[in-house]
XYZ file of C-alpha atoms in Angstrom:
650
model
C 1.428 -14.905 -17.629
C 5.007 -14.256 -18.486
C 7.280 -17.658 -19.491
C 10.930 -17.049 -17.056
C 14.259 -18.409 -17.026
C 17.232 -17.560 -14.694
C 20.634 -19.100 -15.930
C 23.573 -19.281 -13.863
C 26.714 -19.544 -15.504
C 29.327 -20.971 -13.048
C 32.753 -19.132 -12.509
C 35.539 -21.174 -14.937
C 32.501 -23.717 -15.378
C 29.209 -24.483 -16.580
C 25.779 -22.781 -17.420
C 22.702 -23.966 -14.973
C 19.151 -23.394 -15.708
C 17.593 -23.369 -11.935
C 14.056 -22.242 -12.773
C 12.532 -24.685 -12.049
C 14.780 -24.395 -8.376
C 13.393 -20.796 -7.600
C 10.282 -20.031 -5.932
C 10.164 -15.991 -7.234
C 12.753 -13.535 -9.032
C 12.276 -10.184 -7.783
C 14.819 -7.301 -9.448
C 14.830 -3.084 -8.273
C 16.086 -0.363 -8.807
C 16.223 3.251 -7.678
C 17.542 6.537 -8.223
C 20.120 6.725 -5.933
C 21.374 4.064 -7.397
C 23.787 3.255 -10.017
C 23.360 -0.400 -9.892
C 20.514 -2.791 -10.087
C 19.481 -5.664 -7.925
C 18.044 -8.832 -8.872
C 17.169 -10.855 -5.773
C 16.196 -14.532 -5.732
C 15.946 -17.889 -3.378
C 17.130 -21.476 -3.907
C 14.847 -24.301 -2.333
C 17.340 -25.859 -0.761
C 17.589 -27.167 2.664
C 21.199 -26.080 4.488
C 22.552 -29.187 4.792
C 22.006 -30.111 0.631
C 24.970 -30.580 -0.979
C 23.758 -30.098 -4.688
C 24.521 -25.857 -4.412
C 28.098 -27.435 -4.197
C 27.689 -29.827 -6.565
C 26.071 -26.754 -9.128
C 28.860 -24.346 -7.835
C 26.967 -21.396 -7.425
C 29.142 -19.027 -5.715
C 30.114 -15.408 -5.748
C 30.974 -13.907 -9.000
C 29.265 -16.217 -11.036
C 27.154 -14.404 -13.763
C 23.561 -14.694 -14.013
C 21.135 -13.535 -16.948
C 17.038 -13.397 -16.683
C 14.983 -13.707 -19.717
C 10.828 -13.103 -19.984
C 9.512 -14.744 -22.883
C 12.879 -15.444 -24.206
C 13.973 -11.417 -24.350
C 17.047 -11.315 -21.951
C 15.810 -8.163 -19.235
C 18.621 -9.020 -16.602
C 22.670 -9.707 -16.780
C 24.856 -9.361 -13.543
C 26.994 -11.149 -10.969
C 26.430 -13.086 -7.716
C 27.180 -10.793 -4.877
C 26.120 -13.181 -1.922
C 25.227 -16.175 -1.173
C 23.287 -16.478 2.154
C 22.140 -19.664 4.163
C 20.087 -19.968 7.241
C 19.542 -22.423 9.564
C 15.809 -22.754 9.869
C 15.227 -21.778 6.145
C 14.998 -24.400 3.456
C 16.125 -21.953 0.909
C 19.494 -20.122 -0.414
C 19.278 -16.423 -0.966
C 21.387 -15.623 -3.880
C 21.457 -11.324 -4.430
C 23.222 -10.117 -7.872
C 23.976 -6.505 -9.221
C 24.526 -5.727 -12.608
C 28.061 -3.733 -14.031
C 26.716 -0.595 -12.687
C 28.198 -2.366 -9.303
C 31.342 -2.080 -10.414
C 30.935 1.865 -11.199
C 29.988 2.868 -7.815
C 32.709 0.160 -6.148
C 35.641 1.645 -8.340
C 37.403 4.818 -6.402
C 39.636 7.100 -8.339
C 41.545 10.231 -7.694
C 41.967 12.517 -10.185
C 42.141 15.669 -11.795
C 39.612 17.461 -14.747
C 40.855 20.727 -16.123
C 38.365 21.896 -18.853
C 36.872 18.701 -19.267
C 33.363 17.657 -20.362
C 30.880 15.349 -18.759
C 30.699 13.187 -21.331
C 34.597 13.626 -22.173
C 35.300 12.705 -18.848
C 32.805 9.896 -18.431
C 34.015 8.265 -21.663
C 37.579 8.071 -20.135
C 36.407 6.250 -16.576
C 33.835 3.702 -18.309
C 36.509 2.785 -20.702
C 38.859 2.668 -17.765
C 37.021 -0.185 -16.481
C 36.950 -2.332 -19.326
C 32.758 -1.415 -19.030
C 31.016 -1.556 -22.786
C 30.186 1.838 -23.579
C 26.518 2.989 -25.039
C 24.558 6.500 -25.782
C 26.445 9.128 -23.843
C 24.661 12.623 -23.596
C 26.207 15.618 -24.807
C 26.509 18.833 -22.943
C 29.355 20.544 -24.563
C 29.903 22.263 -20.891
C 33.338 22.121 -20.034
C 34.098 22.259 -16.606
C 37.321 21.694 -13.855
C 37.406 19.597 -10.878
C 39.398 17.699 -8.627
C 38.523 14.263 -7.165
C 40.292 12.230 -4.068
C 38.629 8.627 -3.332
C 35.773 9.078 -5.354
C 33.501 6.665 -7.083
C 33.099 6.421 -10.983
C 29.831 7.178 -10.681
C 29.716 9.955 -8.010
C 32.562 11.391 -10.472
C 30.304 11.119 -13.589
C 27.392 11.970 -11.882
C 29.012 15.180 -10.258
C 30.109 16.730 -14.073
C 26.768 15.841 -15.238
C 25.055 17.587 -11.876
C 27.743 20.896 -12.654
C 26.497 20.816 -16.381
C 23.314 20.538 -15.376
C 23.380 23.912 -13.938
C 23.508 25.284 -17.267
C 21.541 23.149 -19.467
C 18.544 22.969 -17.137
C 18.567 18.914 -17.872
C 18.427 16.168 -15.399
C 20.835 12.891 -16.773
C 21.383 9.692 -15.184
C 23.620 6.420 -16.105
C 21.310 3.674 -17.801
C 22.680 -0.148 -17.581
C 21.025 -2.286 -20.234
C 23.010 -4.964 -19.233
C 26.646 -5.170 -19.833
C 26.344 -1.581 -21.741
C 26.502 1.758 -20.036
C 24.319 4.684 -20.992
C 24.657 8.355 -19.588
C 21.044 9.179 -20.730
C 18.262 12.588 -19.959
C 16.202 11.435 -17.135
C 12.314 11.764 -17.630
C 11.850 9.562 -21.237
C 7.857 8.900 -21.135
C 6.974 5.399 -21.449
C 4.153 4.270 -23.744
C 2.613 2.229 -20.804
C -0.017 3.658 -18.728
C -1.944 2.605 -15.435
C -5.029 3.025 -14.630
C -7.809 2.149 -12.147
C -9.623 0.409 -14.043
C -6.971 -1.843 -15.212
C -3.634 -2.571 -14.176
C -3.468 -1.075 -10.903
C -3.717 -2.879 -8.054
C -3.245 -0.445 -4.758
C -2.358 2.817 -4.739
C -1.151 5.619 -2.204
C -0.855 9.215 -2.283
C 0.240 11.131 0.886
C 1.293 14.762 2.171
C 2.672 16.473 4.551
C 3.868 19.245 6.330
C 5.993 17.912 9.080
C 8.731 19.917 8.033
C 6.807 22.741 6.774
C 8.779 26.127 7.146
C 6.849 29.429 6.483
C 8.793 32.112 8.262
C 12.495 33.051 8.205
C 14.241 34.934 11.136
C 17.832 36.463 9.941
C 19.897 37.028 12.965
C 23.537 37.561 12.620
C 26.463 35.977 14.321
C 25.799 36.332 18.012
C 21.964 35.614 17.705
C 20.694 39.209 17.145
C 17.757 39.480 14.991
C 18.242 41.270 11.526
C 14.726 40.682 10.492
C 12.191 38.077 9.715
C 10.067 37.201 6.482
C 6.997 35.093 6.416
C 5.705 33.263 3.077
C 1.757 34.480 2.497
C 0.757 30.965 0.385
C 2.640 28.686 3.429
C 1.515 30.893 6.451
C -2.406 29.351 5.293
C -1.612 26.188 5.188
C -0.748 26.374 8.949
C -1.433 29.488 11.277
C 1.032 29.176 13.260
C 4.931 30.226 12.662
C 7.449 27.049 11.842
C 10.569 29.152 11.424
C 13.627 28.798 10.420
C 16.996 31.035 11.317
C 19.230 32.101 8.741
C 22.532 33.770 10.141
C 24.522 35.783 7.669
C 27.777 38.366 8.672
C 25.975 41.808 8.101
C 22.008 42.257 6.732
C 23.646 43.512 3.370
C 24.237 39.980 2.664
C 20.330 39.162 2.477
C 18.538 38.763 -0.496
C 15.433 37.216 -1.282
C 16.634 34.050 -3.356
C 18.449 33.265 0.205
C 15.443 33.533 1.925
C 13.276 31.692 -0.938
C 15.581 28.704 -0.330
C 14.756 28.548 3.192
C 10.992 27.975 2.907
C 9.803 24.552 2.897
C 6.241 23.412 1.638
C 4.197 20.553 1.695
C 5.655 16.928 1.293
C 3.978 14.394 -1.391
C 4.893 10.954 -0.883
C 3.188 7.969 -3.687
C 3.453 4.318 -4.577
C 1.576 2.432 -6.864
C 1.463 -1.679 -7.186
C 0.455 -2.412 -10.287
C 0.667 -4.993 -13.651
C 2.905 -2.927 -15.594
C 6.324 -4.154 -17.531
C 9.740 -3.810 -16.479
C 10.372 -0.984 -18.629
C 9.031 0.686 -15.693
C 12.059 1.863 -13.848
C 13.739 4.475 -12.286
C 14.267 7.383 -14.144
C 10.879 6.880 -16.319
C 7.973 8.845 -16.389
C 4.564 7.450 -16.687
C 0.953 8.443 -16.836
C -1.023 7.318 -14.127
C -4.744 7.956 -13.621
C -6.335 6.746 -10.156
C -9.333 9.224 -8.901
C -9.508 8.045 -5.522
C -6.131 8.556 -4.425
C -5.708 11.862 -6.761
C -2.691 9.881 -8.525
C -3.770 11.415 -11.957
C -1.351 13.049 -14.235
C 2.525 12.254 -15.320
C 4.793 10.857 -12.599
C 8.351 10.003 -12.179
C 9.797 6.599 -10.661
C 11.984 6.952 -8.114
C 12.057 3.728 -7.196
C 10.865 0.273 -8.919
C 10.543 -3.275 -7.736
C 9.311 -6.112 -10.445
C 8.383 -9.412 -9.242
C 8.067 -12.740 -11.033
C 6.610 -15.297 -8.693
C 3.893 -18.427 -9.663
C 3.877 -17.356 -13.089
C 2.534 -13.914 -12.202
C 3.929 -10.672 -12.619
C 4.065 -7.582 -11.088
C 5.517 -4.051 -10.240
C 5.759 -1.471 -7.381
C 7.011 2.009 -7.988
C 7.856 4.911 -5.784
C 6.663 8.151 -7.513
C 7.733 11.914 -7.877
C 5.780 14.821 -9.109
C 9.187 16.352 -10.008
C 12.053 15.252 -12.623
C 14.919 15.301 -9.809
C 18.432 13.510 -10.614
C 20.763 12.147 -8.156
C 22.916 15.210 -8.037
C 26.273 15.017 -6.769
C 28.997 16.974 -5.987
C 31.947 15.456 -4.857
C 35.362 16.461 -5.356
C 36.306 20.332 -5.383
C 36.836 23.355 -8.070
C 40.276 23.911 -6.664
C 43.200 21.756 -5.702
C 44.017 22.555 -1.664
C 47.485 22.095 0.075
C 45.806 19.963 2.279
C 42.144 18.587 1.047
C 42.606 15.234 2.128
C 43.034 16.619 6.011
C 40.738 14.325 6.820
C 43.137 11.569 6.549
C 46.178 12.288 7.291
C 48.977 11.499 9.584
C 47.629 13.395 13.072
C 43.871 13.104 12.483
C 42.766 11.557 15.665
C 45.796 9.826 16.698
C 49.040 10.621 17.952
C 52.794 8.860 17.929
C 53.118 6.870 21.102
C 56.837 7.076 20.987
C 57.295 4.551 17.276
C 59.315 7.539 15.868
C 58.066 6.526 12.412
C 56.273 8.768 9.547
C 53.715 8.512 7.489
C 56.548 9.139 4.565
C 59.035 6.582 5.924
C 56.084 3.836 5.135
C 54.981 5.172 1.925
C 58.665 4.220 1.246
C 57.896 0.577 1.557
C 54.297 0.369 0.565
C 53.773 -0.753 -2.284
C 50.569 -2.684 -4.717
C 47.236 -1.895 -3.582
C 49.205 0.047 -0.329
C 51.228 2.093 -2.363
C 50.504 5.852 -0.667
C 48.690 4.096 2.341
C 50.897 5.320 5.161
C 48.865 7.182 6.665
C 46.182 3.819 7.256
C 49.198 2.175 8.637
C 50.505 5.446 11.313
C 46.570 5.649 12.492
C 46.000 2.069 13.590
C 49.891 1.730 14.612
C 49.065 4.451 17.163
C 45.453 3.158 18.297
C 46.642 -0.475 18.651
C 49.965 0.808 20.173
C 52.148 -1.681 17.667
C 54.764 0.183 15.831
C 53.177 0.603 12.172
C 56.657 -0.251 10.620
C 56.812 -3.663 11.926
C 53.486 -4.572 10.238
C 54.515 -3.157 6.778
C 57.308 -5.022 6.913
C 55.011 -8.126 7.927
C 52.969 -7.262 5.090
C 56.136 -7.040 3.056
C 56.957 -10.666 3.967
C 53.572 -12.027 3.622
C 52.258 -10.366 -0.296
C 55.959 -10.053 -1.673
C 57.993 -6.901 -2.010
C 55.650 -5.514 -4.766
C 52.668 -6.493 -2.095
C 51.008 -8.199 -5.359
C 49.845 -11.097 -3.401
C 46.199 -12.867 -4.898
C 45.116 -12.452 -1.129
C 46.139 -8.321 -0.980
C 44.592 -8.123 -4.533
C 41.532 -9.682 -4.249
C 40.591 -9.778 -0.697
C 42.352 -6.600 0.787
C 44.283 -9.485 3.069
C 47.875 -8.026 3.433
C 48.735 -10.004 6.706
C 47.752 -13.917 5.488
C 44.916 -13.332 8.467
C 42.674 -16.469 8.648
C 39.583 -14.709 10.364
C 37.684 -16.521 13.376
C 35.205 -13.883 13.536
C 31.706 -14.583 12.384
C 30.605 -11.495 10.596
C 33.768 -11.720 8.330
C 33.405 -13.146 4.753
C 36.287 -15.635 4.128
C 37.741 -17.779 0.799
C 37.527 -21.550 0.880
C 40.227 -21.789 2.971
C 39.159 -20.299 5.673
C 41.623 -16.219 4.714
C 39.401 -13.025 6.155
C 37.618 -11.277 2.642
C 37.709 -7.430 3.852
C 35.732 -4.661 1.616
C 38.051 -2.013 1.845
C 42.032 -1.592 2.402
C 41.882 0.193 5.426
C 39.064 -2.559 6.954
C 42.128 -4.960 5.579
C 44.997 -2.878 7.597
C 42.678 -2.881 10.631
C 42.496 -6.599 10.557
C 46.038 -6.623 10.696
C 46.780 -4.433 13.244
C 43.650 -5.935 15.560
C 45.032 -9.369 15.752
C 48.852 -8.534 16.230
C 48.332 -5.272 18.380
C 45.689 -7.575 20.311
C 47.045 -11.296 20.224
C 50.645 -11.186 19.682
C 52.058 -8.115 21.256
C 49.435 -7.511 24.546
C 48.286 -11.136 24.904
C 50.828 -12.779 23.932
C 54.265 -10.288 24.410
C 55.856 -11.473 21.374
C 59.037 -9.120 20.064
C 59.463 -8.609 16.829
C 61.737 -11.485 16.394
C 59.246 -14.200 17.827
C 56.858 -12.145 15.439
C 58.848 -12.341 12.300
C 59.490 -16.158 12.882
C 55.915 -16.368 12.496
C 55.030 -15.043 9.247
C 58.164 -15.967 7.597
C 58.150 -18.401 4.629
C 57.613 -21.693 5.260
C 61.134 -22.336 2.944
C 63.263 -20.311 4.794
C 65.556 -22.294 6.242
C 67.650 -19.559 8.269
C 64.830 -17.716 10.324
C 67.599 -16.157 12.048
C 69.467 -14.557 8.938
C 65.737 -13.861 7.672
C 64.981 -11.745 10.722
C 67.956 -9.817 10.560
C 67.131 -8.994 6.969
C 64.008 -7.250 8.686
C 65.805 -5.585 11.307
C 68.051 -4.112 8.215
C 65.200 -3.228 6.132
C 63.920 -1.450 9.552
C 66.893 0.746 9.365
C 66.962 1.186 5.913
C 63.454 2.688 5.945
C 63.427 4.796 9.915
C 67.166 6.001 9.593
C 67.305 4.237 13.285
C 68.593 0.319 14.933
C 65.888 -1.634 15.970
C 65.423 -1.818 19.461
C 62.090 -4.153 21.472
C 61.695 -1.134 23.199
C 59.720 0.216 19.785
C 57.396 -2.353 19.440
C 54.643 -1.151 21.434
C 52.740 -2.575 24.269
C 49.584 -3.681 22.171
C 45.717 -3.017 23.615
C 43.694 -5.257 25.087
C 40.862 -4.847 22.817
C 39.470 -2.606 19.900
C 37.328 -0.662 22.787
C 40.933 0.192 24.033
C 42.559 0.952 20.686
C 39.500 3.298 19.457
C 40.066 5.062 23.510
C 43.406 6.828 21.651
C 41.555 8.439 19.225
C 41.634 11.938 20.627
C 38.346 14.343 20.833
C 38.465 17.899 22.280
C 34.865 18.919 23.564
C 34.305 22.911 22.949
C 35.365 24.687 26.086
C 35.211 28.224 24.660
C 32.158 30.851 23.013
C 29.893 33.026 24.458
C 27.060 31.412 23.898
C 25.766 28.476 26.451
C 23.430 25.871 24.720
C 20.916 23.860 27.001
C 23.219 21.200 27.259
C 25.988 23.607 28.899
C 27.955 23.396 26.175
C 29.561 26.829 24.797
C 29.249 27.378 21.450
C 31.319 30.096 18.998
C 28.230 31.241 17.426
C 24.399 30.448 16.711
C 25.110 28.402 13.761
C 26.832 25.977 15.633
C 24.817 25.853 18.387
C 21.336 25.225 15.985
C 23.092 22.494 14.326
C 24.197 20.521 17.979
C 20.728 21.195 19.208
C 18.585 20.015 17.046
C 20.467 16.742 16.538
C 20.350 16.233 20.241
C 15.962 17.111 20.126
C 15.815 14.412 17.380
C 17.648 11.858 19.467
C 14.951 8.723 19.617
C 13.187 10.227 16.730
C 12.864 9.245 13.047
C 13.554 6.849 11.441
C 16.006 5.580 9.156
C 15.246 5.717 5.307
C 17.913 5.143 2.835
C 17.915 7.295 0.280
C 14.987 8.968 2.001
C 13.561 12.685 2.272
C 15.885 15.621 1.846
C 13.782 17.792 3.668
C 11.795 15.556 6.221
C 14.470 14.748 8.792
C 11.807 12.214 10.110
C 12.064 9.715 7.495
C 15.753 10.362 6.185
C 19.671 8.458 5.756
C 22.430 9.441 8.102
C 23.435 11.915 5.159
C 19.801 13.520 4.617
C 20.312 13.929 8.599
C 23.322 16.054 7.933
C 22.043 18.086 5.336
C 18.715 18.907 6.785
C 20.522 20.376 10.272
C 22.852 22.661 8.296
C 19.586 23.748 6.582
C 18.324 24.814 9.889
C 20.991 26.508 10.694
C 20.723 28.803 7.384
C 23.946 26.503 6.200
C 23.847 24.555 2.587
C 25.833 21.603 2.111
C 25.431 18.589 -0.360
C 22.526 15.779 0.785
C 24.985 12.939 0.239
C 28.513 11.689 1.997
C 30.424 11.957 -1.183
C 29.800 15.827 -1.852
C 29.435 16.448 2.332
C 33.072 15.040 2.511
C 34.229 18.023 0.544
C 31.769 20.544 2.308
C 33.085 23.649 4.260
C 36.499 22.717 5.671
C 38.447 19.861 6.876
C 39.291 19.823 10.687
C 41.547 17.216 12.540
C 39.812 14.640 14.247
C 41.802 15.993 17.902
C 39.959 19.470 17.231
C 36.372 18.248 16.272
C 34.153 20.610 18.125
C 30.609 20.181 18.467
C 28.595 21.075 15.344
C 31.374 19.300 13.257
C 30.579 15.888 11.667
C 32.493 13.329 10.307
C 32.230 10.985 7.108
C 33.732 7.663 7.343
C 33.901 4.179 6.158
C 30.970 1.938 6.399
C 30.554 -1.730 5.161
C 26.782 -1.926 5.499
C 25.369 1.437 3.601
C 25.231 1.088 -0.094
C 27.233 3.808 -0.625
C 30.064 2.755 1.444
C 30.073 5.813 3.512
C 28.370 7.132 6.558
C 28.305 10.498 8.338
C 27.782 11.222 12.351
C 27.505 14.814 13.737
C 29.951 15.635 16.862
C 27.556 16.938 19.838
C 30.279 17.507 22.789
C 31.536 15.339 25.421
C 33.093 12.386 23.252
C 29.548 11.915 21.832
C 27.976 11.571 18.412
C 24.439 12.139 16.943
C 23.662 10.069 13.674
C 21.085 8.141 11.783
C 22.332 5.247 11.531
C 20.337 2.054 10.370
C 19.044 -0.441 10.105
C 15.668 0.230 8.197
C 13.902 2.019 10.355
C 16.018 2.509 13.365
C 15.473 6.189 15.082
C 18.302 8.262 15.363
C 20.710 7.488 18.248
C 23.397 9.308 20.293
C 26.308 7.457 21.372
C 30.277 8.065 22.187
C 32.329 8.745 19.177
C 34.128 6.274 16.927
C 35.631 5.689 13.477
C 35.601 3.923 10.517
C 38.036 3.078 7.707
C 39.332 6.557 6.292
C 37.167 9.229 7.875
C 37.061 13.019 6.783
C 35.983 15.633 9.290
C 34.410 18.755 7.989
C 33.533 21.891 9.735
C 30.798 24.060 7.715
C 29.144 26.738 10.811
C 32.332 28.981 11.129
């Protein structure tokens, strides 16, 4: 039985000791993860006061001891209360939060892994631990990345050469870029410690023959694999196109064939030293589980004075490769995002550089956030970065911008918005923060309400100003000084009606030209393409979402692992994650998407903070997209946040 003891130390306050409060203490972890979760409950009906009196709110700090050896340090995330539950879910993540949170752009010319890791972690004010050598230096360029997909993207390059697998260790406050696969000096075992067990294959997405055609569908020639072909009689091919046979070679075809699928978990009484990244010895004879394993996945629960552990398991020593950014600087490798993706100018007259002019703080380079939602919510995007101007101060420095991406002062009605004490919308990202703007002027004040820019102006501006009038023509001058052009109503825009109506001007051209007709009548330019569109639409239904899941069984994989395993099909490799598939084959305006062409985009619900749909024609999307479980859906097109669109069959 293992003695526990969560303290809470209040933000500006006071340390708590709520053991005694807590009915369990449950922390996991996994590989495609940088950050670790420690999950708990407060008995505590909804209407209590005494979580108000202790003051446990977001970004107070929590640390976890078992038998008086501290295993746990991290901050409150969330806070959650429910209605017809007499407890308070509290969720934490440790610092390796703040390395997959914090997006950089930059640029590595013959840098090292750990040379360039040991810049970022002491960017962020992070304690820095053991960092692995490689001595592999290496160049690459990086637009809105992560720390960690940074870090782990050098470390996935090096690995290429050192034939090592790395990961980032948090032991808590102290980051550690450490070789994956250290074996622990625990072992389960039957006839011990283990309490259930499972070991499962499969060949759902088995693949034993390979049919090379080239562009137009013509058959080069076809290879079957001997060992796989036993397994199952009967073909499960896959088509590889290529230019001209010549290309062809038998690593290329190797890559195509897929084998059987192992799948195990094991719930045992082991220590929390078992965790991702770990291997272990393992020996269960009924299940077959016998031999050295790596965790995937962990899950340690404290609950009633018992302990215990559940691990996902991996025959194979596999990292979380990355490979985000790009080995050469393009003219234009942020196409994804800028000023005519998706959108065009309703008549505003204003430029993406006229509003970097003004932009400043956390905004600073943002124009093209403010052009895109100025021409779906049909407001001129000038007017509300000169609102945003008034509102966070000319340097847009504001506690509210800073903090809680709130550059408008918006006090958010709606429900599935976090807000501060007083009531202010909290938004995740910048551009979820611009949205917010634009929604409730484009909706409320100009289309619902009519207001000019003058009626508008009088609204946000400072409670002290005592001359609204001389104050408004201020903004009308600052209009001019930043367009070149008088201010005139006529420029304001006629608003939308809703965000169904603002997300109706994003433009999407269907493929109207190839010579070859899919069985949904759509043409496509070649066979790639068309593989890619078809499958997605036979999975449609099908699945089921798995974050973080199988790279190779598209039955039990992430919106991502979707993406990746229908380029596969198609004879097309691309990176099984958004932050490398972002980067992957070529960037496309959102008004050209054709079918076959998928998009990676904003998302405040995956981990990640990213999610990827595939264009299929006709306005529509294919994608995997959540919750747990959920099988993959098709649905009409939309966008989220900044959104990249890559084509990778041409």
């Amino acid at each position: 039985m293992n003695n526990i003891k969560l303290i809470v130390h209040i933000r500006n306050g006071p340390f708590w000791d709520i053991t005694s409060m807590i009915p369990y203490v449950k922390i996991s972890g996994s590989k495609s993860s940088v950050s670790r979760t420690l999950e708990t409950e407060l008995y505590q009906s909804i209407n209590d006061k005494q979580i108000q009196q202790l003051g446990i709110i977001e970004g107070s700090s929590v640390c976890f001891y078992v038998d008086n050896d501290e295993k746990y340090r991290g901050n409150i995330i969330d806070v959650g209360k429910s209605s017809n539950s007499i407890t308070t879910k509290i969720i934490c993540k440790d610092v390796g939060h703040t390395l997959a949170k914090s997006k950089h752009s930059r640029n590595f010319v013959s840098k090292t892994a750990e040379q360039v890791s040991i810049e970022l972690i002491k960017l962020s004010k992070l304690n820095l631990g053991k960092v692995e050598n490689t001595n592999i230096k290496l160049t690459r360029y990086f637009r809105d990345t992560s720390i960690y997909e940074i870090i782990m993207t050098m470390y996935t390059l090096a690995s290429k050469t050192t034939k090592k697998q790395y990961m980032i260790d948090v032991n808590l406050d102290t980051v550690n870029i450490v070789e994956r696969g250290k074996a622990l000096s625990i072992a389960f075992d039957e006839d011990s410690n283990i309490i259930s067990a499972e070991h499962n294959r499969s060949i759902e997405e088995l693949v034993n023959q390979v049919t090379v055609v080239d562009k137009n569908g013509n058959k080069i020639s076809e290879h079957i694999n001997k060992d796989l072909i036993k397994i199952w009689g009967r073909m499960h091919n896959a088509i590889l196109e290529v230019e001209n046979k010549s290309q062809v070679n038998t690593a290329m075809i190797n890559e195509q064939y897929h084998g059987v699928d192992f799948t195990s978990k094991l719930e045992g009484y082991g220590n929390y030293d078992c965790k991702s990244g770990m291997k272990v010895h393992i020996s269960d004879k009924h299940t077959g589980l016998i031999g050295e394993f790596y965790i995937d996945s962990d899950t340690h629960e404290w609950s009633g004075g018992n302990y215990k552990c559940s691990l996902d398991l991996n025959f194979n020593n596999i990292m979380d490769t990355k490979e985000a950014g790009s080995d050469r600087l393009e003219e234009n490798s942020n196409a994804g995002e800028t000023t005519t993706v998706g959108t065009s100018d309703w008549g505003h007259d204003v430029t993406v550089e006229m509003l970097n002019k003004i932009l400043r703080g956390k905004l600073a380079g943002k124009g093209d956030i403010f052009y895109k939602y100025g021409n779906m919510y049909r407001v001129n995007p000038m007017v509300l970065a000169l609102i945003a101007r008034i509102e966070c101060g000319a340097k847009m420095d504001s506690n509210l911008a800073m903090n809680s991406n709130n550059f408008f002062g918006i006090r958010d009605p709606r429900s599935n918005i976090r807000k501060t004490s007083k009531g202010f919308g909290i938004y995740s990202t910048i551009d979820e923060g611009v949205r917010a703007g634009f929604h409730f002027i484009g909706i409320s004040h100009v289309y619902n309400k009519k207001r000019n820019l003058s009626q508008l102006i009088t609204v946000w501006a400072p409670p002290f100003e005592n001359n609204t009038s001389g104050y408004i023509a201020n903004v009308k001058n600052l209009y001019k000084q930043y367009t070149g052009t008088d201010w005139s109503d006529t420029k304001m825009g006629t608003g939308v009606a809703s965000d169904a109506d603002a997300d109706k001007n994003i433009s999407y051209v269907a493929s109207d030209s190839g010579s070859i007709v899919g069985s949904n009548g759509v043409k496509y330019v070649n066979q790639k393409q068309k593989i890619i569109v078809e499958e997605a639409l036979k999975m449609v239904g099908k699945g089921r979402y798995t974050y973080g899941g199988s790279r190779s069984n598209i039955y039990a994989t992430d919106c991502s692992g979707f993406i990746h395993i229908l380029h596969k099909k198609a004879g097309i490799r691309i990176g099984g994650d958004t932050s490398s598939q972002k980067n992957n084959g070529r960037a496309v305006s959102l008004s050209q998407a054709l079918p076959g062409d998928y998009i990676v985009m904003g998302s405040r619900y995956s981990p990640s903070g990213r999610h990827v749909v595939l264009c299929v024609g006709n306005g529509m999307i294919v994608h995997n997209g959540g919750p747990q479980g959920k099988p993959i859906t098709k649905q009409k097109l939309y966008t989220y946040g900044s959104y990249y669109v890559r084509r990778c069959w041409d």
